[in-house]
Amino acid sequence: MRAIVVDDTGHFDMSEVDRPTAGANQVLVEVVVSGVNFMDALQYRFAAITPDSPLRAGVEGVGIVAELGDGVTDFQVGQRVGWLSGGQGSFADFVSVEADKAVAIPDSVDDETAAALLLQGMTAHYLATDSYAIQPGDSVLVHAASGGVGQLLTQVAKIRGGRVIGTVSSPQKEEAARAAGADQVVSYDSFAQEAREFTHGEGVAAVYDSVGAATLDGDLAALRVRGTLVSFGGSSGPVDSLDLSRLSLGGSLSVVAPMVVDHTRTREELNRRATDLFAWVANGHLRVNIGGRYPLERAGDAITALTSRATTGKLILTH
């Protein structure tokens, strides 16, 4: 079968490899669509540093169950499933997926939408419902509001009754943020001041930050008393240190640094989040923006486009 592997120079190459089988508590899936994520870019950098064995790329996808491993009772051959973890090597024609990490895809959601929704949608879900649970009337600030997670997070915040200030890096990206429901769209240069003005001086209840070092000072300045900074990425570089006195002096602020793996640990939690996301898509409350479609053999081009930050929405690979 075809599979994208990362060589010892960090390049994505199409290779012919043996088709895997379904091990115990696994399902073998014929992949239809793969999702492209920053995690894939990080993995290829790591593979170039430690080239002990070729890395089969990709972690997210949607496809059709082709084989059941021993102990699998929740799925059937021919059923559509999706996964955001437990399926390393998803940039391939077939992949073995841990059955407890797979979710059934309802008929109301097509393959491309499901593949574009799983990892980023789950992220948006736990950010808005757990990391800081948005309440009706809350004002929140979402960085990178035109990106894949940013657009979904903005919509989930609106579903929960919040008001959203979104930051974007260029005027061209403003339209995508507004289409997602942002009440106000601002630049990174003035977002803290804009947040204060939007909230009549009070500050926002939460800042959702995937940018990191470059926005930390503004994030703290934008928060209200007892506000929460949710740091879930570092596209500008990681936050190396934070003086805790800045949190107390800033108004008893809180900082959380969540990861999706810790919010989809159990099958119950995974299915609960998926059920919400699929229902919101079906009833029209959540719109998935696919920012680009690439054939499987152009996985490297998709990663380059993603890391250049020239895209909006989710990138997918078609098979």
PDB file of N, CA, C and O in Angstrom, residues 148-206:
ATOM      1  N   GLY A 148      -7.850  26.971  11.990  1.00  0.00           N
ATOM      2  CA  GLY A 148      -8.780  25.862  12.129  1.00  0.00           C
ATOM      3  C   GLY A 148      -9.376  25.778  13.514  1.00  0.00           C
ATOM      4  O   GLY A 148     -10.605  25.737  13.680  1.00  0.00           O
ATOM      5  N   VAL A 149      -8.552  25.756  14.554  1.00  0.00           N
ATOM      6  CA  VAL A 149      -9.060  25.724  15.928  1.00  0.00           C
ATOM      7  C   VAL A 149      -9.763  27.029  16.254  1.00  0.00           C
ATOM      8  O   VAL A 149     -10.831  27.036  16.879  1.00  0.00           O
ATOM      9  N   GLY A 150      -9.196  28.147  15.834  1.00  0.00           N
ATOM     10  CA  GLY A 150      -9.773  29.450  16.154  1.00  0.00           C
ATOM     11  C   GLY A 150     -11.190  29.616  15.660  1.00  0.00           C
ATOM     12  O   GLY A 150     -12.068  30.124  16.388  1.00  0.00           O
ATOM     13  N   GLN A 151     -11.460  29.189  14.432  1.00  0.00           N
ATOM     14  CA  GLN A 151     -12.819  29.305  13.904  1.00  0.00           C
ATOM     15  C   GLN A 151     -13.792  28.414  14.657  1.00  0.00           C
ATOM     16  O   GLN A 151     -14.923  28.824  14.965  1.00  0.00           O
ATOM     17  N   LEU A 152     -13.378  27.196  14.971  1.00  0.00           N
ATOM     18  CA  LEU A 152     -14.256  26.289  15.705  1.00  0.00           C
ATOM     19  C   LEU A 152     -14.465  26.766  17.137  1.00  0.00           C
ATOM     20  O   LEU A 152     -15.589  26.740  17.655  1.00  0.00           O
ATOM     21  N   LEU A 153     -13.408  27.233  17.780  1.00  0.00           N
ATOM     22  CA  LEU A 153     -13.516  27.730  19.155  1.00  0.00           C
ATOM     23  C   LEU A 153     -14.431  28.944  19.222  1.00  0.00           C
ATOM     24  O   LEU A 153     -15.245  29.078  20.157  1.00  0.00           O
ATOM     25  N   THR A 154     -14.315  29.827  18.249  1.00  0.00           N
ATOM     26  CA  THR A 154     -15.202  30.990  18.206  1.00  0.00           C
ATOM     27  C   THR A 154     -16.656  30.550  18.135  1.00  0.00           C
ATOM     28  O   THR A 154     -17.529  31.080  18.853  1.00  0.00           O
ATOM     29  N   GLN A 155     -16.944  29.573  17.303  1.00  0.00           N
ATOM     30  CA  GLN A 155     -18.322  29.094  17.151  1.00  0.00           C
ATOM     31  C   GLN A 155     -18.821  28.405  18.420  1.00  0.00           C
ATOM     32  O   GLN A 155     -19.971  28.608  18.833  1.00  0.00           O
ATOM     33  N   VAL A 156     -17.976  27.600  19.047  1.00  0.00           N
ATOM     34  CA  VAL A 156     -18.397  26.934  20.279  1.00  0.00           C
ATOM     35  C   VAL A 156     -18.632  27.971  21.382  1.00  0.00           C
ATOM     36  O   VAL A 156     -19.587  27.856  22.168  1.00  0.00           O
ATOM     37  N   ALA A 157     -17.787  28.990  21.430  1.00  0.00           N
ATOM     38  CA  ALA A 157     -17.995  30.061  22.405  1.00  0.00           C
ATOM     39  C   ALA A 157     -19.350  30.736  22.194  1.00  0.00           C
ATOM     40  O   ALA A 157     -20.066  31.043  23.164  1.00  0.00           O
ATOM     41  N   LYS A 158     -19.720  30.962  20.947  1.00  0.00           N
ATOM     42  CA  LYS A 158     -21.017  31.579  20.650  1.00  0.00           C
ATOM     43  C   LYS A 158     -22.168  30.634  21.007  1.00  0.00           C
ATOM     44  O   LYS A 158     -23.209  31.076  21.508  1.00  0.00           O
ATOM     45  N   ILE A 159     -21.989  29.340  20.755  1.00  0.00           N
ATOM     46  CA  ILE A 159     -23.011  28.366  21.139  1.00  0.00           C
ATOM     47  C   ILE A 159     -23.271  28.434  22.637  1.00  0.00           C
ATOM     48  O   ILE A 159     -24.410  28.306  23.100  1.00  0.00           O
ATOM     49  N   ARG A 160     -22.210  28.674  23.416  1.00  0.00           N
ATOM     50  CA  ARG A 160     -22.323  28.727  24.873  1.00  0.00           C
ATOM     51  C   ARG A 160     -22.728  30.110  25.381  1.00  0.00           C
ATOM     52  O   ARG A 160     -22.784  30.337  26.592  1.00  0.00           O
ATOM     53  N   GLY A 161     -23.002  31.035  24.469  1.00  0.00           N
ATOM     54  CA  GLY A 161     -23.508  32.344  24.875  1.00  0.00           C
ATOM     55  C   GLY A 161     -22.454  33.385  25.130  1.00  0.00           C
ATOM     56  O   GLY A 161     -22.745  34.436  25.715  1.00  0.00           O
ATOM     57  N   GLY A 162     -21.217  33.133  24.695  1.00  0.00           N
ATOM     58  CA  GLY A 162     -20.151  34.090  24.913  1.00  0.00           C
ATOM     59  C   GLY A 162     -20.072  35.160  23.835  1.00  0.00           C
ATOM     60  O   GLY A 162     -20.694  35.049  22.775  1.00  0.00           O
ATOM     61  N   ARG A 163     -19.304  36.202  24.137  1.00  0.00           N
ATOM     62  CA  ARG A 163     -18.964  37.237  23.156  1.00  0.00           C
ATOM     63  C   ARG A 163     -17.475  37.102  22.863  1.00  0.00           C
ATOM     64  O   ARG A 163     -16.665  36.946  23.788  1.00  0.00           O
ATOM     65  N   VAL A 164     -17.117  37.161  21.578  1.00  0.00           N
ATOM     66  CA  VAL A 164     -15.764  36.797  21.168  1.00  0.00           C
ATOM     67  C   VAL A 164     -15.043  37.963  20.504  1.00  0.00           C
ATOM     68  O   VAL A 164     -15.564  38.575  19.565  1.00  0.00           O
ATOM     69  N   ILE A 165     -13.844  38.252  21.016  1.00  0.00           N
ATOM     70  CA  ILE A 165     -12.894  39.121  20.327  1.00  0.00           C
ATOM     71  C   ILE A 165     -11.863  38.195  19.697  1.00  0.00           C
ATOM     72  O   ILE A 165     -11.255  37.367  20.383  1.00  0.00           O
ATOM     73  N   GLY A 166     -11.679  38.305  18.395  1.00  0.00           N
ATOM     74  CA  GLY A 166     -10.729  37.451  17.703  1.00  0.00           C
ATOM     75  C   GLY A 166      -9.547  38.244  17.188  1.00  0.00           C
ATOM     76  O   GLY A 166      -9.709  39.366  16.703  1.00  0.00           O
ATOM     77  N   THR A 167      -8.344  37.688  17.302  1.00  0.00           N
ATOM     78  CA  THR A 167      -7.168  38.331  16.719  1.00  0.00           C
ATOM     79  C   THR A 167      -6.807  37.633  15.415  1.00  0.00           C
ATOM     80  O   THR A 167      -6.960  36.412  15.280  1.00  0.00           O
ATOM     81  N   VAL A 168      -6.321  38.419  14.454  1.00  0.00           N
ATOM     82  CA  VAL A 168      -5.851  37.888  13.174  1.00  0.00           C
ATOM     83  C   VAL A 168      -4.565  38.613  12.804  1.00  0.00           C
ATOM     84  O   VAL A 168      -4.284  39.710  13.288  1.00  0.00           O
ATOM     85  N   SER A 169      -3.794  37.994  11.921  1.00  0.00           N
ATOM     86  CA  SER A 169      -2.492  38.553  11.561  1.00  0.00           C
ATOM     87  C   SER A 169      -2.531  39.427  10.325  1.00  0.00           C
ATOM     88  O   SER A 169      -1.540  40.089  10.005  1.00  0.00           O
ATOM     89  N   SER A 170      -3.670  39.454   9.608  1.00  0.00           N
ATOM     90  CA  SER A 170      -3.757  40.267   8.391  1.00  0.00           C
ATOM     91  C   SER A 170      -5.210  40.593   8.097  1.00  0.00           C
ATOM     92  O   SER A 170      -6.121  39.867   8.521  1.00  0.00           O
ATOM     93  N   PRO A 171      -5.445  41.678   7.362  1.00  0.00           N
ATOM     94  CA  PRO A 171      -6.832  42.016   7.000  1.00  0.00           C
ATOM     95  C   PRO A 171      -7.505  40.916   6.192  1.00  0.00           C
ATOM     96  O   PRO A 171      -8.728  40.760   6.249  1.00  0.00           O
ATOM     97  N   GLN A 172      -6.726  40.146   5.428  1.00  0.00           N
ATOM     98  CA  GLN A 172      -7.299  39.091   4.601  1.00  0.00           C
ATOM     99  C   GLN A 172      -7.944  37.991   5.451  1.00  0.00           C
ATOM    100  O   GLN A 172      -8.866  37.309   5.001  1.00  0.00           O
ATOM    101  N   LYS A 173      -7.454  37.820   6.683  1.00  0.00           N
ATOM    102  CA  LYS A 173      -7.988  36.776   7.545  1.00  0.00           C
ATOM    103  C   LYS A 173      -9.174  37.241   8.381  1.00  0.00           C
ATOM    104  O   LYS A 173      -9.831  36.432   9.037  1.00  0.00           O
ATOM    105  N   GLU A 174      -9.467  38.534   8.340  1.00  0.00           N
ATOM    106  CA  GLU A 174     -10.557  39.068   9.156  1.00  0.00           C
ATOM    107  C   GLU A 174     -11.896  38.477   8.751  1.00  0.00           C
ATOM    108  O   GLU A 174     -12.739  38.169   9.608  1.00  0.00           O
ATOM    109  N   GLU A 175     -12.106  38.298   7.445  1.00  0.00           N
ATOM    110  CA  GLU A 175     -13.395  37.792   6.963  1.00  0.00           C
ATOM    111  C   GLU A 175     -13.694  36.412   7.540  1.00  0.00           C
ATOM    112  O   GLU A 175     -14.829  36.126   7.939  1.00  0.00           O
ATOM    113  N   ALA A 176     -12.672  35.537   7.602  1.00  0.00           N
ATOM    114  CA  ALA A 176     -12.886  34.195   8.128  1.00  0.00           C
ATOM    115  C   ALA A 176     -13.269  34.241   9.604  1.00  0.00           C
ATOM    116  O   ALA A 176     -14.140  33.489  10.059  1.00  0.00           O
ATOM    117  N   ALA A 177     -12.625  35.115  10.378  1.00  0.00           N
ATOM    118  CA  ALA A 177     -12.939  35.236  11.796  1.00  0.00           C
ATOM    119  C   ALA A 177     -14.355  35.757  12.007  1.00  0.00           C
ATOM    120  O   ALA A 177     -15.090  35.283  12.888  1.00  0.00           O
ATOM    121  N   ARG A 178     -14.753  36.739  11.203  1.00  0.00           N
ATOM    122  CA  ARG A 178     -16.115  37.287  11.331  1.00  0.00           C
ATOM    123  C   ARG A 178     -17.152  36.260  10.892  1.00  0.00           C
ATOM    124  O   ARG A 178     -18.230  36.149  11.495  1.00  0.00           O
ATOM    125  N   ALA A 179     -16.836  35.484   9.851  1.00  0.00           N
ATOM    126  CA  ALA A 179     -17.769  34.456   9.394  1.00  0.00           C
ATOM    127  C   ALA A 179     -17.988  33.394  10.455  1.00  0.00           C
ATOM    128  O   ALA A 179     -19.058  32.773  10.531  1.00  0.00           O
ATOM    129  N   ALA A 180     -16.973  33.176  11.297  1.00  0.00           N
ATOM    130  CA  ALA A 180     -17.107  32.213  12.388  1.00  0.00           C
ATOM    131  C   ALA A 180     -17.931  32.754  13.550  1.00  0.00           C
ATOM    132  O   ALA A 180     -18.296  31.996  14.447  1.00  0.00           O
ATOM    133  N   GLY A 181     -18.202  34.074  13.541  1.00  0.00           N
ATOM    134  CA  GLY A 181     -19.055  34.651  14.572  1.00  0.00           C
ATOM    135  C   GLY A 181     -18.375  35.607  15.518  1.00  0.00           C
ATOM    136  O   GLY A 181     -18.997  36.046  16.499  1.00  0.00           O
ATOM    137  N   ALA A 182     -17.112  35.943  15.277  1.00  0.00           N
ATOM    138  CA  ALA A 182     -16.426  36.875  16.173  1.00  0.00           C
ATOM    139  C   ALA A 182     -17.169  38.210  16.219  1.00  0.00           C
ATOM    140  O   ALA A 182     -17.532  38.765  15.180  1.00  0.00           O
ATOM    141  N   ASP A 183     -17.387  38.726  17.415  1.00  0.00           N
ATOM    142  CA  ASP A 183     -18.084  39.998  17.573  1.00  0.00           C
ATOM    143  C   ASP A 183     -17.195  41.175  17.220  1.00  0.00           C
ATOM    144  O   ASP A 183     -17.682  42.224  16.802  1.00  0.00           O
ATOM    145  N   GLN A 184     -15.898  41.000  17.418  1.00  0.00           N
ATOM    146  CA  GLN A 184     -14.932  42.027  17.063  1.00  0.00           C
ATOM    147  C   GLN A 184     -13.643  41.332  16.639  1.00  0.00           C
ATOM    148  O   GLN A 184     -13.237  40.335  17.244  1.00  0.00           O
ATOM    149  N   VAL A 185     -12.999  41.863  15.613  1.00  0.00           N
ATOM    150  CA  VAL A 185     -11.748  41.300  15.116  1.00  0.00           C
ATOM    151  C   VAL A 185     -10.683  42.381  15.185  1.00  0.00           C
ATOM    152  O   VAL A 185     -10.897  43.501  14.702  1.00  0.00           O
ATOM    153  N   VAL A 186      -9.539  42.071  15.795  1.00  0.00           N
ATOM    154  CA  VAL A 186      -8.497  43.056  16.022  1.00  0.00           C
ATOM    155  C   VAL A 186      -7.145  42.483  15.631  1.00  0.00           C
ATOM    156  O   VAL A 186      -6.994  41.276  15.425  1.00  0.00           O
ATOM    157  N   SER A 187      -6.157  43.351  15.552  1.00  0.00           N
ATOM    158  CA  SER A 187      -4.804  42.922  15.237  1.00  0.00           C
ATOM    159  C   SER A 187      -4.055  42.574  16.520  1.00  0.00           C
ATOM    160  O   SER A 187      -4.471  42.929  17.625  1.00  0.00           O
ATOM    161  N   TYR A 188      -2.930  41.907  16.361  1.00  0.00           N
ATOM    162  CA  TYR A 188      -2.117  41.554  17.519  1.00  0.00           C
ATOM    163  C   TYR A 188      -1.473  42.790  18.165  1.00  0.00           C
ATOM    164  O   TYR A 188      -1.129  42.759  19.348  1.00  0.00           O
ATOM    165  N   ASP A 189      -1.333  43.859  17.410  1.00  0.00           N
ATOM    166  CA  ASP A 189      -0.661  45.048  17.925  1.00  0.00           C
ATOM    167  C   ASP A 189      -1.425  45.718  19.058  1.00  0.00           C
ATOM    168  O   ASP A 189      -0.820  46.329  19.952  1.00  0.00           O
ATOM    169  N   SER A 190      -2.749  45.604  19.035  1.00  0.00           N
ATOM    170  CA  SER A 190      -3.557  46.389  19.980  1.00  0.00           C
ATOM    171  C   SER A 190      -4.603  45.561  20.701  1.00  0.00           C
ATOM    172  O   SER A 190      -5.542  46.124  21.269  1.00  0.00           O
ATOM    173  N   PHE A 191      -4.456  44.247  20.740  1.00  0.00           N
ATOM    174  CA  PHE A 191      -5.560  43.413  21.231  1.00  0.00           C
ATOM    175  C   PHE A 191      -5.876  43.639  22.710  1.00  0.00           C
ATOM    176  O   PHE A 191      -7.037  43.596  23.110  1.00  0.00           O
ATOM    177  N   ALA A 192      -4.873  43.915  23.544  1.00  0.00           N
ATOM    178  CA  ALA A 192      -5.151  44.110  24.972  1.00  0.00           C
ATOM    179  C   ALA A 192      -5.990  45.362  25.193  1.00  0.00           C
ATOM    180  O   ALA A 192      -6.972  45.356  25.946  1.00  0.00           O
ATOM    181  N   GLN A 193      -5.615  46.440  24.520  1.00  0.00           N
ATOM    182  CA  GLN A 193      -6.370  47.679  24.634  1.00  0.00           C
ATOM    183  C   GLN A 193      -7.781  47.501  24.076  1.00  0.00           C
ATOM    184  O   GLN A 193      -8.763  47.961  24.677  1.00  0.00           O
ATOM    185  N   GLU A 194      -7.876  46.835  22.925  1.00  0.00           N
ATOM    186  CA  GLU A 194      -9.188  46.601  22.307  1.00  0.00           C
ATOM    187  C   GLU A 194     -10.071  45.760  23.229  1.00  0.00           C
ATOM    188  O   GLU A 194     -11.283  45.996  23.338  1.00  0.00           O
ATOM    189  N   ALA A 195      -9.492  44.768  23.903  1.00  0.00           N
ATOM    190  CA  ALA A 195     -10.268  43.929  24.811  1.00  0.00           C
ATOM    191  C   ALA A 195     -10.818  44.747  25.972  1.00  0.00           C
ATOM    192  O   ALA A 195     -11.966  44.566  26.403  1.00  0.00           O
ATOM    193  N   ARG A 196     -10.002  45.642  26.494  1.00  0.00           N
ATOM    194  CA  ARG A 196     -10.459  46.511  27.582  1.00  0.00           C
ATOM    195  C   ARG A 196     -11.587  47.424  27.121  1.00  0.00           C
ATOM    196  O   ARG A 196     -12.594  47.619  27.822  1.00  0.00           O
ATOM    197  N   GLU A 197     -11.439  47.986  25.933  1.00  0.00           N
ATOM    198  CA  GLU A 197     -12.473  48.878  25.419  1.00  0.00           C
ATOM    199  C   GLU A 197     -13.768  48.120  25.142  1.00  0.00           C
ATOM    200  O   GLU A 197     -14.871  48.606  25.427  1.00  0.00           O
ATOM    201  N   PHE A 198     -13.645  46.908  24.599  1.00  0.00           N
ATOM    202  CA  PHE A 198     -14.822  46.098  24.276  1.00  0.00           C
ATOM    203  C   PHE A 198     -15.617  45.756  25.529  1.00  0.00           C
ATOM    204  O   PHE A 198     -16.850  45.650  25.492  1.00  0.00           O
ATOM    205  N   THR A 199     -14.913  45.591  26.641  1.00  0.00           N
ATOM    206  CA  THR A 199     -15.557  45.205  27.905  1.00  0.00           C
ATOM    207  C   THR A 199     -15.728  46.390  28.851  1.00  0.00           C
ATOM    208  O   THR A 199     -15.932  46.204  30.050  1.00  0.00           O
ATOM    209  N   HIS A 200     -15.640  47.609  28.315  1.00  0.00           N
ATOM    210  CA  HIS A 200     -15.825  48.837  29.102  1.00  0.00           C
ATOM    211  C   HIS A 200     -14.873  48.880  30.299  1.00  0.00           C
ATOM    212  O   HIS A 200     -15.252  49.292  31.408  1.00  0.00           O
ATOM    213  N   GLY A 201     -13.641  48.436  30.053  1.00  0.00           N
ATOM    214  CA  GLY A 201     -12.602  48.528  31.055  1.00  0.00           C
ATOM    215  C   GLY A 201     -12.481  47.327  31.980  1.00  0.00           C
ATOM    216  O   GLY A 201     -11.504  47.219  32.740  1.00  0.00           O
ATOM    217  N   GLU A 202     -13.428  46.413  31.928  1.00  0.00           N
ATOM    218  CA  GLU A 202     -13.421  45.292  32.873  1.00  0.00           C
ATOM    219  C   GLU A 202     -12.368  44.249  32.517  1.00  0.00           C
ATOM    220  O   GLU A 202     -11.720  43.673  33.396  1.00  0.00           O
ATOM    221  N   GLY A 203     -12.179  43.951  31.249  1.00  0.00           N
ATOM    222  CA  GLY A 203     -11.307  42.870  30.815  1.00  0.00           C
ATOM    223  C   GLY A 203     -12.101  41.614  30.487  1.00  0.00           C
ATOM    224  O   GLY A 203     -13.269  41.470  30.883  1.00  0.00           O
ATOM    225  N   VAL A 204     -11.476  40.708  29.789  1.00  0.00           N
ATOM    226  CA  VAL A 204     -12.172  39.494  29.343  1.00  0.00           C
ATOM    227  C   VAL A 204     -12.076  38.396  30.402  1.00  0.00           C
ATOM    228  O   VAL A 204     -11.159  38.356  31.216  1.00  0.00           O
ATOM    229  N   ALA A 205     -13.037  37.496  30.356  1.00  0.00           N
ATOM    230  CA  ALA A 205     -13.054  36.381  31.306  1.00  0.00           C
ATOM    231  C   ALA A 205     -11.939  35.386  31.035  1.00  0.00           C
ATOM    232  O   ALA A 205     -11.411  34.769  31.955  1.00  0.00           O
ATOM    233  N   ALA A 206     -11.600  35.204  29.753  1.00  0.00           N
ATOM    234  CA  ALA A 206     -10.565  34.230  29.398  1.00  0.00           C
ATOM    235  C   ALA A 206      -9.900  34.651  28.102  1.00  0.00           C
ATOM    236  O   ALA A 206     -10.528  35.261  27.226  1.00  0.00           O
TER     237      ALA A 206
END
